[in-house]
C-alpha positions as a printed Julia matrix, in Angstrom:
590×3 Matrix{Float64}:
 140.71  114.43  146.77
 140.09  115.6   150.36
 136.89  114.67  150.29
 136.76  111.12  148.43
 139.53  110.02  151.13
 137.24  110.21  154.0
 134.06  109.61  152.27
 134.75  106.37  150.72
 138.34  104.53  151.27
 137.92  104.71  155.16
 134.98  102.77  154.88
 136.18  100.44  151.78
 139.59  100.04  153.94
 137.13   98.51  157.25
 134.89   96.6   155.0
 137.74   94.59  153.5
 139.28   94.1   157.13
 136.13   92.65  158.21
 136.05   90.31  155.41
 138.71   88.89  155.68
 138.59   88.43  159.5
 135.41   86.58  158.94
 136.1    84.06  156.81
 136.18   80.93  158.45
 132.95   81.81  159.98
 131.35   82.48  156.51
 130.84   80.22  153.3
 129.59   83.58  151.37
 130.14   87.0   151.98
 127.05   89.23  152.59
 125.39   90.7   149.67
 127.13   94.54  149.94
 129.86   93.68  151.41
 133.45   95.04  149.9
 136.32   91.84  149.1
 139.61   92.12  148.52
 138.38   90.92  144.99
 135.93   93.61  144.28
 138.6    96.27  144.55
 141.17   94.03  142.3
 140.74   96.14  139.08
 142.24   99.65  138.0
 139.3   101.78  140.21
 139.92   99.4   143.35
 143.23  100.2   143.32
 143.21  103.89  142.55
 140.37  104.27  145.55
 142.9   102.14  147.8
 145.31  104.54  146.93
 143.47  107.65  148.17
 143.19  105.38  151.37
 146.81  105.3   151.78
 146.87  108.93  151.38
 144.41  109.64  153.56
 146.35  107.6   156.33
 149.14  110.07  156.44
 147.18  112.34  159.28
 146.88  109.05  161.52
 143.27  109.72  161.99
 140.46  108.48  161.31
 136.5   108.65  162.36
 137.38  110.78  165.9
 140.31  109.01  167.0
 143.99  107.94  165.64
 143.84  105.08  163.3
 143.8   101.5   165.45
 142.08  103.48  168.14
 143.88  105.92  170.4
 142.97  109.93  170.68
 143.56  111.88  167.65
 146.61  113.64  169.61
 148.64  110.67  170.35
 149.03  110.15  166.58
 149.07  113.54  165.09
 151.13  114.13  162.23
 152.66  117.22  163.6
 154.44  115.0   166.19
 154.08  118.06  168.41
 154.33  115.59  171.57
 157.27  113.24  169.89
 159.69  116.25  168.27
 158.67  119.82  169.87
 157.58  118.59  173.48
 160.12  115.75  173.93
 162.96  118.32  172.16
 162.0   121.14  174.65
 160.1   123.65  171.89
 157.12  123.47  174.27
 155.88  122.24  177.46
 152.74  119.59  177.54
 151.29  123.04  179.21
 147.88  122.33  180.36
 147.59  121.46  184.17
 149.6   118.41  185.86
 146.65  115.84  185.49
 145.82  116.32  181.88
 146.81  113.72  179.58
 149.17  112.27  182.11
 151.27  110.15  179.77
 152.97  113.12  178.18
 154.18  113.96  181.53
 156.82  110.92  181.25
 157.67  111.48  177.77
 158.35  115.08  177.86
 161.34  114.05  180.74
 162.44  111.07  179.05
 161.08  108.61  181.84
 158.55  107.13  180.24
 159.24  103.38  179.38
 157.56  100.7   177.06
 154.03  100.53  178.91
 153.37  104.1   177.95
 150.36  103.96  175.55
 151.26  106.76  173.37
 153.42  104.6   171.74
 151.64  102.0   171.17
 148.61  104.52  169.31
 151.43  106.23  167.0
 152.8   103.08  165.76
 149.46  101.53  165.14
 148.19  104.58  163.33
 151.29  104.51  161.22
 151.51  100.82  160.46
 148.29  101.43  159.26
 149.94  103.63  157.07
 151.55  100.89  155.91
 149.15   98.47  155.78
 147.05  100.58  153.28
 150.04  101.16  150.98
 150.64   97.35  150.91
 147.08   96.61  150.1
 147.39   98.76  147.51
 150.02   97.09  145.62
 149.15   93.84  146.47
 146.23   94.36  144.74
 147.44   96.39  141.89
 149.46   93.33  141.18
 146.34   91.04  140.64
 144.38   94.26  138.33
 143.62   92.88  134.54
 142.62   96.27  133.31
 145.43   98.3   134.46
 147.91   99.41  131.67
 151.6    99.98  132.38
 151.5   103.53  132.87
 148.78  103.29  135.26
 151.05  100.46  137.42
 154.02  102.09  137.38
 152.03  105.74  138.37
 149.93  103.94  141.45
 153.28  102.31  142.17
 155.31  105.09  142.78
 153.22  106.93  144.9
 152.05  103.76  146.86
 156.14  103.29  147.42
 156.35  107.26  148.25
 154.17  106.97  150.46
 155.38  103.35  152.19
 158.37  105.13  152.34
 157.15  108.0   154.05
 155.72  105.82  156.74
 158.95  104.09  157.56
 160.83  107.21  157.6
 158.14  108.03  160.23
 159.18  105.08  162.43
 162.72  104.79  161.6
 163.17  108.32  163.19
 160.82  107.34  166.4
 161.67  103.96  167.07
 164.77  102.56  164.76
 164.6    99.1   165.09
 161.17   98.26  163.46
 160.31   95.27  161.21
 160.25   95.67  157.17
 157.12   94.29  156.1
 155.83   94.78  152.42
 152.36   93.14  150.13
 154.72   90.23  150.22
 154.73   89.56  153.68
 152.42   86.2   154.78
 153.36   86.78  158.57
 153.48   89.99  159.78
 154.69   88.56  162.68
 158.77   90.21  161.6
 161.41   90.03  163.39
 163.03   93.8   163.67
 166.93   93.01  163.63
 167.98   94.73  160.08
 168.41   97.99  159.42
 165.61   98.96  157.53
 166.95  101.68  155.98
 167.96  100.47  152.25
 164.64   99.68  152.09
 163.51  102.74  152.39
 166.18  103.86  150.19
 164.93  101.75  147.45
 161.37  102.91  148.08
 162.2   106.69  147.09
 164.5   105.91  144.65
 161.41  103.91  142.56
 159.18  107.24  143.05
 162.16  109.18  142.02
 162.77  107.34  138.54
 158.54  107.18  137.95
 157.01  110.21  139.45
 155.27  112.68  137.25
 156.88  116.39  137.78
 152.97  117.52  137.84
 149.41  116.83  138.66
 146.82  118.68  137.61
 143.16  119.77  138.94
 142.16  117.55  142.36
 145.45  115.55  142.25
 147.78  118.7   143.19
 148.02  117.11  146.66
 149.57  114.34  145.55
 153.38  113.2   146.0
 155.95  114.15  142.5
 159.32  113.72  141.27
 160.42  116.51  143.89
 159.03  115.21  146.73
 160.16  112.23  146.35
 163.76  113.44  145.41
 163.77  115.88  149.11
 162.51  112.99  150.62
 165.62  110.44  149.29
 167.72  113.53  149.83
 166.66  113.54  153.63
 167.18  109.46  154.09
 170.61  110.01  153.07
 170.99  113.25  155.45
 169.87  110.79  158.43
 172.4   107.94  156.97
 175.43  110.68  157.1
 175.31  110.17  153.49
 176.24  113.97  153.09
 177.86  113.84  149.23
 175.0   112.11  148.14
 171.96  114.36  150.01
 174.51  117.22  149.26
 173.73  116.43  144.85
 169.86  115.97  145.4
 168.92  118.32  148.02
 171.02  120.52  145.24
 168.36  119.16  142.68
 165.73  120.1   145.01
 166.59  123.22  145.38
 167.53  124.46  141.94
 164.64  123.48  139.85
 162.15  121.44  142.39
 158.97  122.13  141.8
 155.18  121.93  143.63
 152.99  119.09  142.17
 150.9   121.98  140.85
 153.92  123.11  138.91
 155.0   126.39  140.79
 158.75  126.61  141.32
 159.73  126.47  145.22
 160.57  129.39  146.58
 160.52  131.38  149.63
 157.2   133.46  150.18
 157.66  136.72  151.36
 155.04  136.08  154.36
 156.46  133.41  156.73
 152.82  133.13  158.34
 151.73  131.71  154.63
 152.73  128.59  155.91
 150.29  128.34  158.55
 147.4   130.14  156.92
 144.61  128.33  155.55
 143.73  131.25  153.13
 147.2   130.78  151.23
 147.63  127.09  151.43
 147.03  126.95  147.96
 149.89  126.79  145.36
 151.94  127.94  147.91
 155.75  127.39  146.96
 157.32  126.5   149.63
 155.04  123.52  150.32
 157.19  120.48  149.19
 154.79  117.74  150.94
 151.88  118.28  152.82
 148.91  117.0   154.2
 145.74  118.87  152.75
 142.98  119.55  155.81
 139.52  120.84  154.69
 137.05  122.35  157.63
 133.05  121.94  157.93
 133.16  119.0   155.02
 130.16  117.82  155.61
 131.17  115.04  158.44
 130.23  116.9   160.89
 133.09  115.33  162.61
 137.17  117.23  162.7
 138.52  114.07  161.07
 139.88  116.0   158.45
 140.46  118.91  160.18
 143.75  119.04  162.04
 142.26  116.53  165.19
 145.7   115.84  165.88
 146.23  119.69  166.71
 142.62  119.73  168.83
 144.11  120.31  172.42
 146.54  123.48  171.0
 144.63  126.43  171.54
 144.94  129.18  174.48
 142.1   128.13  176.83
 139.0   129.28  177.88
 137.62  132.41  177.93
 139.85  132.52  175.33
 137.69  132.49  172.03
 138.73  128.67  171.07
 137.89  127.78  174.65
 140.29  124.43  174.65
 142.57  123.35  175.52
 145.53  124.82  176.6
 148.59  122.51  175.29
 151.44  122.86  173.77
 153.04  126.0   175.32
 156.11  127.05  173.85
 159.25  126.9   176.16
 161.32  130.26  177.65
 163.86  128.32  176.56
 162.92  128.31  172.46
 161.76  132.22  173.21
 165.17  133.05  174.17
 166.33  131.55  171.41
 165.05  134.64  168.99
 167.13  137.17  171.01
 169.59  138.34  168.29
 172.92  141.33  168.87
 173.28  144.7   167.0
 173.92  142.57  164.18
 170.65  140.7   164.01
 172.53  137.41  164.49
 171.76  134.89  166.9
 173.44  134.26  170.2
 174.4   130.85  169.08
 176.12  129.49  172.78
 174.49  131.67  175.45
 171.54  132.48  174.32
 169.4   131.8   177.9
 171.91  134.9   179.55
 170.14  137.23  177.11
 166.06  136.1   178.3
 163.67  137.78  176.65
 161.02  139.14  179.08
 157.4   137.12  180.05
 154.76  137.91  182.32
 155.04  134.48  183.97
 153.45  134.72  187.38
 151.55  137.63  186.87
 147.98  138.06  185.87
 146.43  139.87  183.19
 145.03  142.59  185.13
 148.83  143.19  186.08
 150.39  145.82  183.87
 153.06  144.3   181.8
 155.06  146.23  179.35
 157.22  143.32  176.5
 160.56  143.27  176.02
 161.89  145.86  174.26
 165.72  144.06  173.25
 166.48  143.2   169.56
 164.11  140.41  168.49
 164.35  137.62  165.4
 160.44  138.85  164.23
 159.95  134.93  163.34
 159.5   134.6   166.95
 156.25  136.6   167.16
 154.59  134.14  163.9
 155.36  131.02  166.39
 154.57  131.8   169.76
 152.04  133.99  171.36
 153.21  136.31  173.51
 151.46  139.13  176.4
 150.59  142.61  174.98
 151.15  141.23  171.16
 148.71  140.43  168.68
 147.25  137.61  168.65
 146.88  136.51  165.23
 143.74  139.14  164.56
 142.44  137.64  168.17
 143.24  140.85  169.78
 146.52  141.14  172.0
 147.7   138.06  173.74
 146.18  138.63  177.43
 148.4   136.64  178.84
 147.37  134.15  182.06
 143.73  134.29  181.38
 144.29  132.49  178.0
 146.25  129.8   180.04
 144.74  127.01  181.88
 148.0   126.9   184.72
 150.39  129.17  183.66
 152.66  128.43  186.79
 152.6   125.06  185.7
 152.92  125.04  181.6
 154.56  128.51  181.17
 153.77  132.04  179.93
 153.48  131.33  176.2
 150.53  130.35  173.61
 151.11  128.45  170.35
 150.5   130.28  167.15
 151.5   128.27  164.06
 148.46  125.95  163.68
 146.03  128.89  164.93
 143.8   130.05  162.76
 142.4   133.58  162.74
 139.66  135.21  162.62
 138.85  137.12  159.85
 138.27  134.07  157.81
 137.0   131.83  160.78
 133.77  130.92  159.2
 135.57  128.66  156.47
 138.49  127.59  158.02
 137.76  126.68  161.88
 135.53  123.69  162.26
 133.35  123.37  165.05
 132.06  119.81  165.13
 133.77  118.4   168.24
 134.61  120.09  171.89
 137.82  121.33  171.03
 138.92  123.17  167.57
 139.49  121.98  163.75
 140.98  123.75  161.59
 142.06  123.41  157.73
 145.65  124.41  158.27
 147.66  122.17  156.33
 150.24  120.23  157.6
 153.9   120.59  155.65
 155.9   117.74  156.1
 158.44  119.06  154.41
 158.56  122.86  153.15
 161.21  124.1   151.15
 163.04  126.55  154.31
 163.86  123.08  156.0
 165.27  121.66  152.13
 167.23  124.77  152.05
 168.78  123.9   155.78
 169.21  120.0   155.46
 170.92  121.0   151.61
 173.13  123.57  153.99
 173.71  121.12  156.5
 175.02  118.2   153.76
 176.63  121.08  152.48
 179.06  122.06  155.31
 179.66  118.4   155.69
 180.46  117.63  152.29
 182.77  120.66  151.82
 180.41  123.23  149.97
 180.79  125.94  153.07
 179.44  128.69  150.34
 176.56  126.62  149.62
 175.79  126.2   153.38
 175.6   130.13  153.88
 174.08  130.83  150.56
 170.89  128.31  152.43
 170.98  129.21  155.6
 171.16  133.01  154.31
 167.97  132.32  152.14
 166.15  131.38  155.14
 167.06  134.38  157.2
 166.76  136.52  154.46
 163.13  136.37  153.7
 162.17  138.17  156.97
 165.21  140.1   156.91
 164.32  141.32  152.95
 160.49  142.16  153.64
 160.27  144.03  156.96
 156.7   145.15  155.94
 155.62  141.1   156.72
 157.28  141.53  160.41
 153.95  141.42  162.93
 152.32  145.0   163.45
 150.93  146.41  166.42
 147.39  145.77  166.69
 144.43  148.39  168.71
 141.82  146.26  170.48
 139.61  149.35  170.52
 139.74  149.81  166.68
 140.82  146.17  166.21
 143.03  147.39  163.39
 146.79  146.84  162.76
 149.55  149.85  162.51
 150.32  150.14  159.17
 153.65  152.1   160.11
 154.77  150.3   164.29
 155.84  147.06  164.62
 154.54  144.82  167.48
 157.98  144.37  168.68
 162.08  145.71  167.83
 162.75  143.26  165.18
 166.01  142.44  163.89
 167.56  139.73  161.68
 170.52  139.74  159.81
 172.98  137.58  157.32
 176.08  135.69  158.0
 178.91  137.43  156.63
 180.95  134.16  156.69
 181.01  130.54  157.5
 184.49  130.27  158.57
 184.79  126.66  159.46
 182.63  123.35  159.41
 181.66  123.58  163.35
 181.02  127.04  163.08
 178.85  126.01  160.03
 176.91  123.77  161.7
 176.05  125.64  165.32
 174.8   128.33  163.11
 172.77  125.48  160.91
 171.48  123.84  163.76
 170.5   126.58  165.67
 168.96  128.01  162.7
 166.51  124.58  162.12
 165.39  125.28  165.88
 164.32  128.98  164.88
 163.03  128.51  161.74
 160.98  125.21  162.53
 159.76  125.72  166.07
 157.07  123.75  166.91
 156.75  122.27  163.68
 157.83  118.8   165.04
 161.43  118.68  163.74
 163.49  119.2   166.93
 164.02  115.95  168.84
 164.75  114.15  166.06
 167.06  116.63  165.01
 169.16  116.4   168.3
 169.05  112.94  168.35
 170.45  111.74  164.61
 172.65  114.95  165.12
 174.18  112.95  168.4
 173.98  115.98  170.94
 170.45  115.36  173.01
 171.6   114.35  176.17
 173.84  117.32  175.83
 171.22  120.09  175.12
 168.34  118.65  176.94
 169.87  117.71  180.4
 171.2   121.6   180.06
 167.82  122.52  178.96
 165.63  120.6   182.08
 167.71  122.1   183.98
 166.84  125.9   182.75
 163.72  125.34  182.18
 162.99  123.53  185.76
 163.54  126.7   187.51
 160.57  128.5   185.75
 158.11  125.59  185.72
 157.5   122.72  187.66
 156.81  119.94  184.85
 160.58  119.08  184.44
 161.27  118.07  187.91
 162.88  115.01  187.92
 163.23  114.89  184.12
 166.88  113.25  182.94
 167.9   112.23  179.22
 169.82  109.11  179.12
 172.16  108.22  176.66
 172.44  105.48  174.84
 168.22  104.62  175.16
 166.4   108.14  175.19
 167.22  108.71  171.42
 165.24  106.22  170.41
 161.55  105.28  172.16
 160.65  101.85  173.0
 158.59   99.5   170.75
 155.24   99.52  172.56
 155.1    96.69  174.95
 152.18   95.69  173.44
 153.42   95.04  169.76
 156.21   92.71  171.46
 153.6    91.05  173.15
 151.74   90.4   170.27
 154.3    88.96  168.17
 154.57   85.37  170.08
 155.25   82.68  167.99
 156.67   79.24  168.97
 156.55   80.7   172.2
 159.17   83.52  171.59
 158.7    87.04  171.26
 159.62   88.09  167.53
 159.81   91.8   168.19
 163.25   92.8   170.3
 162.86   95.61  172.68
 165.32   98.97  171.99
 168.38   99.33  174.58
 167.7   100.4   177.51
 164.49   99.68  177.7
């Protein structure tokens, strides 16, 4: 499916734009050229499809969809939900890719042109899945079946996109294969709408695809993704019934039952992306496809490597806070400190240089912490051990720390790292959803619907598939031999269960704090702070940590009541004039 995407709907997608833009300059449309009316039929509309699919990374050709880097759209949201809700600095140096700067301290305003590329890219989004039904609705030679199957996943998807800018900007404007004017004014709530969207895939989703389809959105997907509206609504009974669904007898579009694999790095591996079970939704990337571009490689991830002489040579972004490290230091118990977590730092090198001798922390550690970040004197993936500031571009301006989860390794390098452009591809896939963060949005309805034994049985699932298979904790690797122990871990790892969830609040610390260790720098975070109503609280307390090791957070300050929401782009206001008024109404505070 990977492949037809890219190869054929981009193109059909552009073709019909330009028709259509050209018609009052032209009485006949070129002989070649693909109409709207062409792709009216059952294979129009099934290759349309694929295009909306194929939307869901935001890029397109070497750059976001509606133009833009690749970054400033990328699916991950690493800038939008780990940056802005402190998993990770920009990192880098000061000057690169200035316009992160602002949005990682919650300055920025309106004009910022990040913005403006993610919402175009996902409109497009949009756009595609609307085309799609529109012209499904005109196809002669489609049966019922067929409608109702291209219709629910068109609607999946639709929905998918408006969950997408729900989350990042709230107020947007609901426009569907209906709409004449897209010119909408954005001043309903939006969110029955995309309510009704997943509750249509829902009712006509298969369980199963089969053979090229398995990427493809199902009946489970579509439930954890209804399940997860209602969690953002406060709807906790009803997310509480379906995220129970979910997790009880949900299953992969390929037909494998979710579950937890023993290996927490399987989710980040391209060698075991397929039929994994914990991958609820996800977007497929393929490396060296013939393009000889990264447009279906992971662009969006391009700038998140350790930098040169490091073996990806670029780019150096996306360095993981001392903040979220602390956060893995766990008591005698293997439990979290849940409140004061930043008195109990866990050891870096920052300010030192790799010809420094450096000897890691040697406290109790949760071992998902050494699968996320990249730390001095531990292994690297199979790169060898993390040097430390030689793989960083400025590491007394980004921090101490490398990513890891979209990183691929080397033993398989040859058919998973692409090398067509001048940073890295990769054909990591991206999970929108995997079945650890259904088990903690089910806990988290859970405690708030009165199921407290639920809530621990999930968050205890979580935790307990590092804490049942010590033999996947990371291993101490020899750069001479360039082997891993079979018998020493890397670091002194520790997890352990709850014994008890004695109240709601208690519940829900534990929850919360969980989500930040279990997804780091998967995206999640911000928008977890902010629809749980406490972001001004932890990230004014976290600037001000986080200031005192790095420079990049000087001046930073989260204000309520606007930074929990960004601004429409000033742009998409502007372009919404009509009888002289702007249709488009800017978010508060902005």
């Amino acid at each position: 499916m990977k492949t037809l995407r890219y190869s054929g709907i981009i193109l059909c997608a552009a073709l019909i734009t330009s028709a259509a833009c050209k018609k009052s300059f032209l009485d006949r449309a070129p002989q070649g050229l693909l109409t709207e009316e062409i792709v009216a039929n059952k294979d129009g509309v099934n290759y349309l499809l694929v295009g909306a699919y194929a939307a869901l990374d935001g890029q397109g050709n070497g750059a976001a969809l509606g133009g833009g880097n690749p970054w400033e759209a990328a699916p991950t949201n690493w800038i939008y939900g780990s940056v802005v809700g402190g998993d990770a600095h920009k990192g880098s140096n000061a000057g690169d890719q200035e316009p992160i700067n602002e949005i990682a301290k919650s300055t920025y305003t309106s004009a910022n042109s990040f913005f403006n590329t993610k919402w175009k890219a996902v409109f497009e989004g949009v756009s595609r899945c609307n085309l799609t039904l529109l012209k499904m609705g005109q196809a002669t030679d489609m049966s019922a079946d067929e409608r109702k199957l291209v219709e629910a996943q068109a609607r999946f998807l639709r929905g998918h996109y408006y969950f997408e800018l729900k989350k990042m900007f709230n107020n947007v404007p609901w426009i569907t294969e209906a709409t004449e004017d897209v010119r909408v004014a954005n001043d309903k709530d939006i969110w029955p709408n995309i309510e009704a969207d997943f509750k249509f895939a829902v009712d006509n989703l298969p369980v199963n695809f089969s053979g090229g389809d398995i990427a493809r959105a199902n009946k489970s997907a579509a439930q954890a993704y209804l399940a997860k509206t209602y969690l953002y609504q406060k709807k906790y009974p009803e997310a509480y019934d379906l995220f129970n669904t979910v997790i009880n007898s949900g299953q992969t579009s390929a037909g494998v039952t979710y579950k937890l694999p023993n290996r927490f790095e399987d989710n980040f591996d391209a060698a075991t992306k397929r039929n994994n079970p914990e991958a609820v939704f996800f977007i497929e990337m393929t490396a060296n496809d013939g393009t000889n571009t990264i447009a279906n490689a992971n662009s969006g991830e391009m700038l998140n490597f350790p930098y040169d002489p490091s073996p990806f040579g670029c780019c150096g972004f996306f360095q993981p806070s001392q903040d979220l490290v602390n956060s893995y230091r766990v008591d005698a118990d293997g439990l979290p400190f849940l409140d004061d977590y930043n008195d109990h730092a866990i050891k870096s090198d920052k300010d030192s240089s790799s010809e420094d001798s450096f000897t890691p922390d040697k406290g109790f550690i949760d071992p998902r912490l050494d699968w996320t970040v990249g730390r001095r004197g531990l292994p690297y993936h199979d790169w060898g051990n993390h040097p430390g500031a030689k793989w960083q571009r400025d590491q007394g301006y980004g921090g101490a720390y490398s990513p890891k989860k979209m990183v691929y390794w080397q033993k398989n390098q040859d058919l998973y790292h692409d090398a067509h452009s001048w940073a890295p591809g990769s054909a990591i896939n991206v999970n929108l959803i995997r079945f650890a963060d259904v088990l903690l949005m089910g806990a988290e309805a859970a405690a708030n619907s009165g199921h407290l034994p639920d809530a621990l049985k999930w968050v205890n699932q979580v935790r307990g598939r590092m804490a049942d298979h010590p033999d996947e904790w990371l291993h101490k690797y020899n750069d001479a031999t360039k082997t891993f122990s079979t018998s020493e871990y890397a670091a002194n790892y520790k997890i352990g269960l709850y014994s008890d969830f004695p109240s709601k609040d208690f519940a829900m610390k534990a929850i919360q704090f969980e989500r930040k260790l279990e997804l780091a720098t998967e995206g999640h975070r911000f928008f977890d702070l902010s629809r749980w109503g406490i972001a001004g609280t932890v990230l004014n307390k976290y600037y001000a940590y986080e200031r005192t090791i790095t420079p990049d957070l000087i001046g930073a300050i989260f204000t309520e009541k606007r930074n929990e929401y960004f601004p429409i782009p000033q742009r998409q206001v502007d372009l919404t004039l009509k009888n002289g008024q702007r249709v488009l109404t800017q978010n508060q505070g902005y």
